[in-house]
Coordinates of C-alpha atoms and ligand atoms in Angstrom, one line a residue:
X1 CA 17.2 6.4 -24.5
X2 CA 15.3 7.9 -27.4
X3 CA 16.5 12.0 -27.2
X4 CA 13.8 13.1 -30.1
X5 CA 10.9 14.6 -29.0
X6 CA 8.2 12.2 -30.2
X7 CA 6.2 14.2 -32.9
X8 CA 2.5 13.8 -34.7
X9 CA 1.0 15.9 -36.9
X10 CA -0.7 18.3 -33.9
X11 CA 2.5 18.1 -31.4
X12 CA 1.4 21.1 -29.1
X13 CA 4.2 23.9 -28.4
X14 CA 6.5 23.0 -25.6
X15 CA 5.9 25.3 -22.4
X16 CA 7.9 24.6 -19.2
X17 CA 6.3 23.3 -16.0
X18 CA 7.5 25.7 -14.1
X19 CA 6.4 28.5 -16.5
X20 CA 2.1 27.2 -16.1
X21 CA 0.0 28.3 -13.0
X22 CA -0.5 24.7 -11.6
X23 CA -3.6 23.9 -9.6
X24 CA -2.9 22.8 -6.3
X25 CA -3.6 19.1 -6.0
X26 CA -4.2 18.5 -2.1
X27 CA -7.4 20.3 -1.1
X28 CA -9.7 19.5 1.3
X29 CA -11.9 18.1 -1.7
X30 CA -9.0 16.3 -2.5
X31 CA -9.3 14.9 0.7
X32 CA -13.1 14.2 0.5
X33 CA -13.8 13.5 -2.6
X34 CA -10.5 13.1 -5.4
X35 CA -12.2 11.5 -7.7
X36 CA -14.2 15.1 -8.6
X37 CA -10.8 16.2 -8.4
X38 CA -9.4 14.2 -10.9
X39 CA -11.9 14.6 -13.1
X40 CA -12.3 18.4 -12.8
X41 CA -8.6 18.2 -14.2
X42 CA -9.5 15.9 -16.8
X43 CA -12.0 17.9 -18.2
X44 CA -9.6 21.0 -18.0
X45 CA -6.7 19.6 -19.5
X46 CA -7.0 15.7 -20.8
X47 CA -5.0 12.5 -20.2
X48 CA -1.9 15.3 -18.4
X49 CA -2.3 18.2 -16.2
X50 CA -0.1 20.3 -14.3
X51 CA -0.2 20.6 -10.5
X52 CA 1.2 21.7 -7.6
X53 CA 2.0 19.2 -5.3
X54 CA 3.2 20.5 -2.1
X55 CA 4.9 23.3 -3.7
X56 CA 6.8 21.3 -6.2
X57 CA 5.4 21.6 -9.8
X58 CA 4.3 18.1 -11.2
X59 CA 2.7 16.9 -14.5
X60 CA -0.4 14.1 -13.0
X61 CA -1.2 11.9 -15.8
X62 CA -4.7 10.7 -15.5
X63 CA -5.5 8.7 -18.4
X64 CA -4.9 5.1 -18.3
X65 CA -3.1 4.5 -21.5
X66 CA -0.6 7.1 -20.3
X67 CA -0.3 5.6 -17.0
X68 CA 0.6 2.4 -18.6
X69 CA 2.7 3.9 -21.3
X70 CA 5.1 5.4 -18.5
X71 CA 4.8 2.1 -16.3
X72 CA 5.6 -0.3 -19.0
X73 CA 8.7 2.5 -20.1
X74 CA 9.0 0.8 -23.3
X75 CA 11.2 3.5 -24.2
X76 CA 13.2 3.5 -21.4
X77 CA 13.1 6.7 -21.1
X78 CA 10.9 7.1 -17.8
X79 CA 13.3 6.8 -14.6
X80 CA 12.5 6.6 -10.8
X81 CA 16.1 7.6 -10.3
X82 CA 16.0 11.1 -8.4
X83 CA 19.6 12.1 -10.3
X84 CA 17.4 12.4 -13.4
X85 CA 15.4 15.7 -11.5
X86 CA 18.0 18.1 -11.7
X87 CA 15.6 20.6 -9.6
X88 CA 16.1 18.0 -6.8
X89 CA 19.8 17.9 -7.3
X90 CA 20.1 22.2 -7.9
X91 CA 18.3 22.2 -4.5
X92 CA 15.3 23.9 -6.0
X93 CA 13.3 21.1 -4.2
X94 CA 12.1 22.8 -0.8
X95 CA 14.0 21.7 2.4
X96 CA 11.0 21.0 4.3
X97 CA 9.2 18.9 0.9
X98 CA 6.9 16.6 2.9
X99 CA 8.0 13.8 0.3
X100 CA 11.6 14.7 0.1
X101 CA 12.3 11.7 3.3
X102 CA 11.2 9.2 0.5
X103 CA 14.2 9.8 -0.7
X104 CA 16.7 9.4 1.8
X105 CA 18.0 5.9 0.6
X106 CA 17.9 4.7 -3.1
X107 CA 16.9 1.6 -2.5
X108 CA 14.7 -1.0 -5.3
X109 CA 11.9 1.8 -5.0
X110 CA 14.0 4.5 -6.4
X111 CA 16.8 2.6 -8.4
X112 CA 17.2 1.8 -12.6
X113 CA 18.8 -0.8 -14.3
X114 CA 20.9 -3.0 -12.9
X115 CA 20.6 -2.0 -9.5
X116 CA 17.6 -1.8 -9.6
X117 CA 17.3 -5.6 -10.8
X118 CA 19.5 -6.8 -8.2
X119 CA 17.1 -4.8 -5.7
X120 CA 14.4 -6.8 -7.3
X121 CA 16.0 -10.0 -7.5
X122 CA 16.5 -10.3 -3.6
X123 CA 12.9 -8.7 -2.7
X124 CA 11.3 -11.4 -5.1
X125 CA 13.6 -14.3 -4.1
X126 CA 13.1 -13.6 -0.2
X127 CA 9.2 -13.0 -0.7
X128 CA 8.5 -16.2 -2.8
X129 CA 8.5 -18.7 0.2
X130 CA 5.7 -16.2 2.1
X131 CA 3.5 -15.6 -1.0
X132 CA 3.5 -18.9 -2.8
X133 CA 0.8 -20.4 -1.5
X134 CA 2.0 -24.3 -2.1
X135 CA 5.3 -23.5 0.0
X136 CA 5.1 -24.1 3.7
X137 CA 6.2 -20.6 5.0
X138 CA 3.1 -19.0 3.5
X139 CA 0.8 -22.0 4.5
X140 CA 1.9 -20.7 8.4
X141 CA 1.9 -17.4 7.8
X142 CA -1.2 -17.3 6.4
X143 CA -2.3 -19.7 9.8
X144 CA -0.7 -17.4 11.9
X145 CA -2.3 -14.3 10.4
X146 CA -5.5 -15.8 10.7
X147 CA -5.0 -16.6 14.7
X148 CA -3.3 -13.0 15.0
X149 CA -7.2 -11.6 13.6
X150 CA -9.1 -14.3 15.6
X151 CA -7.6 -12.7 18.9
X152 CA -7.9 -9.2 18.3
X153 CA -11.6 -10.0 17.8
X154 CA -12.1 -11.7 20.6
X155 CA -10.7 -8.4 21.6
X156 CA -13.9 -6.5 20.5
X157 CA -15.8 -9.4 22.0
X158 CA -14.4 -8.6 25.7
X159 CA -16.3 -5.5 26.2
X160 CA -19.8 -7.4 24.8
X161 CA -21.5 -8.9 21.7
X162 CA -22.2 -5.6 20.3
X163 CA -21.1 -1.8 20.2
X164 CA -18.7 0.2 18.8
X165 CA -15.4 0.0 17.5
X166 CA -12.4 1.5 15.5
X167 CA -11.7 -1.3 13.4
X168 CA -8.9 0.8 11.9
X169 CA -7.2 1.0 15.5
X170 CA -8.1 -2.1 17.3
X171 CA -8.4 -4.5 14.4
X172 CA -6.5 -3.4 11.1
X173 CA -3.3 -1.6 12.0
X174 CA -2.7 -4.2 15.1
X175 CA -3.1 -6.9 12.6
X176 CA -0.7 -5.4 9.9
X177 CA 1.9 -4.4 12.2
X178 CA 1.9 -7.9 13.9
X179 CA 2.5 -9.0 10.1
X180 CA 5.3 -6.5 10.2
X181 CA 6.8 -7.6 13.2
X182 CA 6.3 -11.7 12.1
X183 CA 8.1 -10.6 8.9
X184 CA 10.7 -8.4 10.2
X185 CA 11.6 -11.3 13.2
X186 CA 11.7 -9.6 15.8
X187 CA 12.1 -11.8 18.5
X188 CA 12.4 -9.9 22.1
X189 CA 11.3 -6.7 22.8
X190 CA 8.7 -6.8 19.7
X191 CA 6.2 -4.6 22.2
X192 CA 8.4 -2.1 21.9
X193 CA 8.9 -2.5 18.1
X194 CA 5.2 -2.9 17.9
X195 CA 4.3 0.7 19.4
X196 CA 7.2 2.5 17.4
X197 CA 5.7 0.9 13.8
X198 CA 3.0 2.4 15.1
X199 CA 4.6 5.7 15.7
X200 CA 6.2 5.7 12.6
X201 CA 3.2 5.0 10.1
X202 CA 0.9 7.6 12.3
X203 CA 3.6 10.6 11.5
X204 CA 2.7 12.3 14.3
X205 CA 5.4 14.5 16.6
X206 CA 7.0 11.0 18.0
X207 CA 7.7 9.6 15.2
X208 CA 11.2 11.0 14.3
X209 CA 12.2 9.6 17.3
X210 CA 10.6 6.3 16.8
X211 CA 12.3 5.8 13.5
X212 CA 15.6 6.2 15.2
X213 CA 14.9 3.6 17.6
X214 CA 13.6 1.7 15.0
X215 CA 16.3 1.7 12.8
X216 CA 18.4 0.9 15.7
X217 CA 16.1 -2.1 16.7
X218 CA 16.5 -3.0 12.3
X219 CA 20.0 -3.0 13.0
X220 CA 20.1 -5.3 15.5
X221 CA 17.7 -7.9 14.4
X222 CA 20.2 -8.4 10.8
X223 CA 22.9 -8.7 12.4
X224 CA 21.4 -11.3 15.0
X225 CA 19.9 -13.1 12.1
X226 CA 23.5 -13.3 9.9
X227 CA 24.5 -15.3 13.1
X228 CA 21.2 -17.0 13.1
X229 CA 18.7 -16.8 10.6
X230 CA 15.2 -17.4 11.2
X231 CA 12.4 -18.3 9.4
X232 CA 11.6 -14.9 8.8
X233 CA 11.8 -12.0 5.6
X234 CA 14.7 -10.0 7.1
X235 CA 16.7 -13.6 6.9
X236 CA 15.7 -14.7 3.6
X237 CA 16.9 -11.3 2.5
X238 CA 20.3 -11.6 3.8
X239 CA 20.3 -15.3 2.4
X240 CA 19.7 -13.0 -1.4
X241 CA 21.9 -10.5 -1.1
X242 CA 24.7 -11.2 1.4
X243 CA 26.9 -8.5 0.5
X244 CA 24.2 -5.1 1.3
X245 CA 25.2 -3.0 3.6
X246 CA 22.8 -3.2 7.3
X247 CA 22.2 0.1 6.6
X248 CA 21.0 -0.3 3.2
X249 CA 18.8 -4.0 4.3
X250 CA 17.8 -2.0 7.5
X251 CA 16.1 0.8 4.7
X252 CA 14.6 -2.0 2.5
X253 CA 13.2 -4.0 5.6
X254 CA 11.6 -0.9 7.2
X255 CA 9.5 -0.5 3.3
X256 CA 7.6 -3.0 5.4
X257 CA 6.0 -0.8 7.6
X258 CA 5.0 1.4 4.4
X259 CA 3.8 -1.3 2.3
X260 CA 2.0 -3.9 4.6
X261 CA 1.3 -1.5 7.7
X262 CA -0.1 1.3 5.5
X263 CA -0.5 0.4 1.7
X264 CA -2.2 -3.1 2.9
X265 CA -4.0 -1.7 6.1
X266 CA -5.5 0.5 3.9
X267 CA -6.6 -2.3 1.2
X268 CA -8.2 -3.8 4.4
X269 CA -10.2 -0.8 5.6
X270 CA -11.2 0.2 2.1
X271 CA -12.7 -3.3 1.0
X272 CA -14.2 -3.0 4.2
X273 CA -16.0 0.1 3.3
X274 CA -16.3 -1.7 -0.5
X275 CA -18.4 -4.3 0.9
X276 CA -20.9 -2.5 3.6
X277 CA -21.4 0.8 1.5
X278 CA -19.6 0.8 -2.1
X279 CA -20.3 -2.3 -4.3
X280 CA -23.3 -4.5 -4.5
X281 CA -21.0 -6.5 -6.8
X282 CA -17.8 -7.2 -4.1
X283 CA -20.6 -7.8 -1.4
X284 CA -22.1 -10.4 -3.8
X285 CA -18.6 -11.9 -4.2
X286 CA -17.9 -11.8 -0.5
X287 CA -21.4 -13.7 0.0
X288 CA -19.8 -16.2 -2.3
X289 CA -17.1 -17.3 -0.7
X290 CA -15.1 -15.2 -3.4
X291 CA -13.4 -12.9 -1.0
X292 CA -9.8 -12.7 -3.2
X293 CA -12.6 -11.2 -6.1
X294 CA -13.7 -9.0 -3.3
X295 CA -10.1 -7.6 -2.7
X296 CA -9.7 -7.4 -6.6
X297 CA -12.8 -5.0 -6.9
X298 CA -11.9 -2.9 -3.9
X299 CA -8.4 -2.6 -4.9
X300 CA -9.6 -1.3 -8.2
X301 CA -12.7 0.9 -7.2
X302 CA -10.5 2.9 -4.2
X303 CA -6.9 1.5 -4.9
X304 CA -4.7 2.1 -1.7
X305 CA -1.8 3.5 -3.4
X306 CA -3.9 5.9 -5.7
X307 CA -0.6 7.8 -6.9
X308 CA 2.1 6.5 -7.4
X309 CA 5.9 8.6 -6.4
X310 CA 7.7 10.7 -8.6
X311 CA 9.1 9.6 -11.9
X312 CA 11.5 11.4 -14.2
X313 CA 11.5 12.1 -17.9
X314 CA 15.0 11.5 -19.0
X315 CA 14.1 12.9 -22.2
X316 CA 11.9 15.5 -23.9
X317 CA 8.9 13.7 -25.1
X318 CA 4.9 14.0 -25.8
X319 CA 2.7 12.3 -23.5
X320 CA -0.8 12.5 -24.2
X321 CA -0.6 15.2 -26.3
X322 CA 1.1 16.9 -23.6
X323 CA 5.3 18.2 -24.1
X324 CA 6.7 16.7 -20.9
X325 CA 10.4 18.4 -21.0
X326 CA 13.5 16.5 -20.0
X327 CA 13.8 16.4 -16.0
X328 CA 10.4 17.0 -15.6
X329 CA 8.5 14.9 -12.6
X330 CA 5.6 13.1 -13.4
X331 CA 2.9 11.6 -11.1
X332 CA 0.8 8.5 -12.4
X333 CA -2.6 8.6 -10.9
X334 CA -3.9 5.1 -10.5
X335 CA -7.4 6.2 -9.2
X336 CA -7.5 8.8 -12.1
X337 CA -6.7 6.0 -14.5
X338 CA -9.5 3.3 -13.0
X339 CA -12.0 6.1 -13.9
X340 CA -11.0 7.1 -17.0
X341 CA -13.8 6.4 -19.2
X342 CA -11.7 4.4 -21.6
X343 CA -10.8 2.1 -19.0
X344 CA -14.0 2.4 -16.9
X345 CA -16.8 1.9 -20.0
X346 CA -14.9 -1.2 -21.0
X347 CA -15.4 -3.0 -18.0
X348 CA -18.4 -5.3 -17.4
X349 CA -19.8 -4.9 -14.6
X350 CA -22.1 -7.6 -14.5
X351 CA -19.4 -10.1 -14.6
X352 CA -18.6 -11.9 -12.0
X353 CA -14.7 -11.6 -12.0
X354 CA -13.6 -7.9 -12.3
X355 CA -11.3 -7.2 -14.3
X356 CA -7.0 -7.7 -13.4
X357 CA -5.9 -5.2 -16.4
X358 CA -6.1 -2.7 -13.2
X359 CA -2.9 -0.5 -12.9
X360 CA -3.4 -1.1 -8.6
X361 CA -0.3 -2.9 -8.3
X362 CA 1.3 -0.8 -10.9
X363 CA 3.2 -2.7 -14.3
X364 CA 6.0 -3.1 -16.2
X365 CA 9.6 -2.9 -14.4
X366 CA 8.6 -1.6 -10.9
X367 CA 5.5 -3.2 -10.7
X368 CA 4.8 -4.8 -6.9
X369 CA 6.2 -8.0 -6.3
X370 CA 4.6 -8.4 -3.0
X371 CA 1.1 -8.3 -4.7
X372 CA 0.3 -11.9 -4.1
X373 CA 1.2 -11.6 0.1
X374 CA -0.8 -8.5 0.4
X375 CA -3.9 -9.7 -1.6
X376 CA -3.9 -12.9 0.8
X377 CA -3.3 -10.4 3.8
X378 CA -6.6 -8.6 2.7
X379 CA -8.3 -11.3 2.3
X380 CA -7.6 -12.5 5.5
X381 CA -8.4 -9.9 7.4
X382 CA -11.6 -9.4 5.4
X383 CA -12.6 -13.3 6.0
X384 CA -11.8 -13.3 9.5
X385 CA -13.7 -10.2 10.2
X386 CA -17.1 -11.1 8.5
X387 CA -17.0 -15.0 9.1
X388 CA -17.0 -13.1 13.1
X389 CA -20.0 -10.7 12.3
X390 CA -24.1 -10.9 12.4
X391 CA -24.1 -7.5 11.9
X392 CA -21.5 -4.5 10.5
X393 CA -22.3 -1.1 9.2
X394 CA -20.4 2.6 9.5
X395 CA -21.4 4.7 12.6
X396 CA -20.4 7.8 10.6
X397 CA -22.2 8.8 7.0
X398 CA -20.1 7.2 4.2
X399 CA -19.1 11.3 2.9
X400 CA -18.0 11.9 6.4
X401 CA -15.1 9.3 7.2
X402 CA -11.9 10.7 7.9
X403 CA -9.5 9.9 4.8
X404 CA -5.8 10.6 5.7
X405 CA -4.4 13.4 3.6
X406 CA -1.8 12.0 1.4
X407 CA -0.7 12.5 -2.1
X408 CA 0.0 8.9 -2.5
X409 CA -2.3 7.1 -0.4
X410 CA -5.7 6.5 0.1
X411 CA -6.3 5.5 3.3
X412 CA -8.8 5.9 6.8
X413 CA -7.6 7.1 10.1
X414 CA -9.8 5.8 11.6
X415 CA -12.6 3.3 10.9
X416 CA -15.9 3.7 13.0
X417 CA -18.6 0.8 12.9
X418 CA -21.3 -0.6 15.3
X419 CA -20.7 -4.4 15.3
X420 CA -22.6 -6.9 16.6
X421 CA -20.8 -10.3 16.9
X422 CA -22.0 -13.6 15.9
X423 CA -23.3 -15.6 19.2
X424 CA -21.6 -18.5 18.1
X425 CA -17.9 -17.9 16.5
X426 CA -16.4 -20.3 13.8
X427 CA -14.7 -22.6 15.8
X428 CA -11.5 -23.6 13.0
X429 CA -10.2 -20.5 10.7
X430 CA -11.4 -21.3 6.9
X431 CA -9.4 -21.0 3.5
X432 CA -8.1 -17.7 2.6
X433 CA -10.3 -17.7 -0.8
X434 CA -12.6 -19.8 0.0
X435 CA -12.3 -21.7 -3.1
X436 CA -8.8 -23.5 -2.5
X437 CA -8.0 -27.0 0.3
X438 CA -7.3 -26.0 3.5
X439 CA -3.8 -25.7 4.1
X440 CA -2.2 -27.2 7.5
X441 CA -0.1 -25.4 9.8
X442 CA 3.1 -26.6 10.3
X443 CA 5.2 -26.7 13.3
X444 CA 5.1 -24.3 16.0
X445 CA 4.3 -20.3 15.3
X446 CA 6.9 -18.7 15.2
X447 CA 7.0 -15.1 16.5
X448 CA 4.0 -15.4 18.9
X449 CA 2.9 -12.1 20.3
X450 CA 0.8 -13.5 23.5
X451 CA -2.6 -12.0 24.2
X452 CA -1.6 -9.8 26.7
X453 CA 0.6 -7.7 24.4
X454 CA -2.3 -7.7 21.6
X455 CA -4.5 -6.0 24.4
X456 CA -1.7 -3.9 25.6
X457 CA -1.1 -2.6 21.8
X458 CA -4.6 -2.2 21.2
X459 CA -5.6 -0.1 24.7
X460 CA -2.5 2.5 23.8
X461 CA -3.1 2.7 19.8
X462 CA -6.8 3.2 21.5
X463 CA -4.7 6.2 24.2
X464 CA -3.0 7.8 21.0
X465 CA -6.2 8.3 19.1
X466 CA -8.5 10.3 21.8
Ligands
HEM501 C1 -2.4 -3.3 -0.7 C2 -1.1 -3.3 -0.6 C3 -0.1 -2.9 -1.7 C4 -0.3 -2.1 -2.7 C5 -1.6 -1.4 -3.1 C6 0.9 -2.0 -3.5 C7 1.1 -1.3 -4.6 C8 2.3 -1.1 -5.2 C9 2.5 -0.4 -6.5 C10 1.5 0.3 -7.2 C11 3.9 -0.4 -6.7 C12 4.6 0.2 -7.9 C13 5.0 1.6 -7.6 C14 5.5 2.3 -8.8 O1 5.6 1.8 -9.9 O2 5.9 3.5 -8.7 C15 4.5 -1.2 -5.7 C16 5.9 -1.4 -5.6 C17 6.4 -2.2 -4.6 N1 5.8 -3.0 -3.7 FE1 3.8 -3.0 -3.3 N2 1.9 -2.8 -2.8 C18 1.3 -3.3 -1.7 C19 1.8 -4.2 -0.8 C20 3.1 -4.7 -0.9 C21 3.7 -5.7 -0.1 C22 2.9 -6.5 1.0 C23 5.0 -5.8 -0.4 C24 6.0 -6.7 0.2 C25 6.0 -7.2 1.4 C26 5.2 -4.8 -1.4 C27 6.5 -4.6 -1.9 C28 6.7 -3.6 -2.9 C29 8.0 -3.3 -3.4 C30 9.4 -3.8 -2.9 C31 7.9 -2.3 -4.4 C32 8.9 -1.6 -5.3 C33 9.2 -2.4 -6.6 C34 10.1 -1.7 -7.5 O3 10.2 -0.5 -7.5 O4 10.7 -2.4 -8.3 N3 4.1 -4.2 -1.7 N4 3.5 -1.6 -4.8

């Protein structure tokens, strides 16, 4: 821990957070269209600006050498750890703090040092056989993904060759919460864990319910698998880290439903977007066969998680010219930092592979470990969908989609298109890149969901939404 406040020749005076009249961050124009937001605040205050998010005073930092400065935490002196926010500890943190839930469990998310690495150790160990692509796991998974999007097009295909659809409801978030349940294991009863996900990641009156049930089901399924393990996630996380607590696996498992039901459902539907409306360059790359390049540019141009949670300074110290004052939150803003001009004028966009010195899998010590799995998840999804399409285009004006509001995620509730289907379907699923062999499924799938419960998910995510 460095405890000097870092100083330069034009170190501004030190005012307290609390003390400055912070700008609200989520506004309808947030909503609509953050990126004027982000660069309103930019021009008013530089790389570091004080907001008020939800009611709780923040610093954002929207340049993107600050954003990597904190991720990388050379320092050590940035900490997720919410026992370095003394307002959260004093209580000063409002009951009711819409993000205050994120906190219930520590977990790798919200953990330093060495627990922290042991969190890490186990998430990396038990992801590698799904997200190395020369181990056999991710060779089926990747099959079974691919069959999972097949079906719920053939789905869209039931009620004709052409119309309109919700791809975010019947294509996107059944896909990602079949993923989940393929990942999680369970084995019976995964309708029912199907349509809680779904409960869960919609937040709507049912879900506080549905995460109870959920975390019962969670509890279930590790103990079943310590008698049994499967060829599953939950399993090769007990194989890491046989001495967690359920309660503490059943909080890491259920991350799932945050990071591949949301965080990658939204990478889906936002390449989606990317490709009919945004980029001539990821369309270009799709038409190419490129579609992992296609993922890239989406992910960079409208990154899912577009601010990342809370961290902690630990110590006083300047940021950007700014005096950030021991225990004071910060929020790095990955969208801000893809368009700041020192990060956005640099990159060429004629080239035809965009640029990976994107912060949309964050860096340093926290950084994802599951970007490899979610970027093959996208681009299945995306492949699947537009190897099935003649034709695909928004049935609402690009300024009118309906973003979620979140602070920490930029993501569609819904995803209207008029489709029309190719006459004649591929008959065998492709490569996920499109530049790599073929790989062959192994053995039986494991976790089949039959059609009938696809369709039955689909018709009541369908119910929920009118
Ligand atoms: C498009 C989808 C995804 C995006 C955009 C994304 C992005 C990120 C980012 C930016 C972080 C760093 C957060 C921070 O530094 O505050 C992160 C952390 C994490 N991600 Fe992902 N992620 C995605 C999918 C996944 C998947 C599929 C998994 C695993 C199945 C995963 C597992 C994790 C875990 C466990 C962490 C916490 C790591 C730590 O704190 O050490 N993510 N993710």
């Amino acid at each position: 821990m460095d405890p000097q406040i870092h100083t330069h020749e034009s170190t501004p005076a030190s005012r307290p957070l609390a003390s400055m009249t912070a700008e609200t961050l989520l506004t309808r124009d947030f909503d609509s269209r953050p990126a004027l937001v982000y660069e309103r605040l930019r021009g008013k205050y530089g790389a570091v600006a004080p907001v008020d998010l939800l009611g709780v005073p923040v610093w954002l930092v929207l340049g993107y050498a600050e954003v990597l400065e904190v991720l990388r935490n050379d320092r050590g002196i940035w900490s997720k750890n919410p026992d370095d926010w003394p307002a959260f500890g004093k209580g000063e943190v409002p009951a009711d703090w819409p993000l205050r839930p994120t906190y219930a469990s520590r977990g790798v998310s919200y953990s330093e040092g060495r627990e922290h690495a042991e969190f890490r150790e186990m998430w990396s160990a038990a992801l590698r056989p799904f997200q190395d692509r020369s181990q056999p796991q991710a060779r089926l998974l990747e099959e079974e993904v691919r069959r999972y999007a097949d079906e719920l097009l053939s789905l869209l295909a039931e009620s004709g060759q052409s119309g309109w659809a919700d791809l975010s409801a019947q294509y996107v978030r059944p896909l990602m919460l079949m993923v989940c349940n393929r990942l999680i294991g369970f084995g019976v009863g995964t309708e029912e864990a199907l349509m809680d996900m779904w409960r869960v990641t919609d937040a709507g009156p049912d879900a506080p319910e549905a995460t109870a049930r959920l975390a019962a089901m969670l509890t279930e399924v590790i103990v079943a698998k310590r008698q049994q393990p499967g060829d599953d996630l939950t399993s090769a996380m007990l194989a890491a880290r046989a001495d967690l607590p359920v309660e503490q696996l059943a909080a890491e498992i259920g991350m799932l439903l945050g990071v591949v039901g949301d965080l990658t459902g939204s990478l889906i539907c936002n390449t989606i977007v990317e490709v009919i409306v945004g980029n001539t360059a990821a369309r270009a790359s799709l038409a190419g066969g490129m579609v992992r390049e296609t993922v890239n540019r989406a992910a960079m141009a409208n990154p899912a998680n577009n601010n990342l949670t809370l961290r902690f300074a630990t110590a006083d110290t300047v940021l950007g010219g700014t005096v950030i004052m021991a225990g004071d939150p910060v929020m790095l803003s990955v969208a801000a930092a893809h368009a700041d001009p020192r990060f956005a004028q640099a990159l060429d966009p004629s080239s035809v592979h965009s640029s990976r010195a994107h912060l949309a899998w964050g860096a340093g010590p926290h950084q994802c470990p599951g970007d490899e799995l979610a970027t093959t998840l996208v681009t299945i999804a995306v492949e699947r969908l537009f190897e099935r399409m003649a034709g695909l285009e928004l049935a609402l004006p690009a300024d009118q989609l309906p973003w979620r509001a979140s602070p920490i995620m930029r993501g569609l509730r819904a995803l209207p298109v008029r489709f029309r289907l190719r006459e004649f379907p591929p008959q065998a699923p492709v490569p996920a890149t499109g530049d790599e062999p073929r790989a062959e499924a192994e053995g039986p799938a494991a976790g089949t969901v039959s059609r009938s419960t696809l369709s039955r998910l689909v018709r009541a995510l369908l119910r929920q939404r009118s």
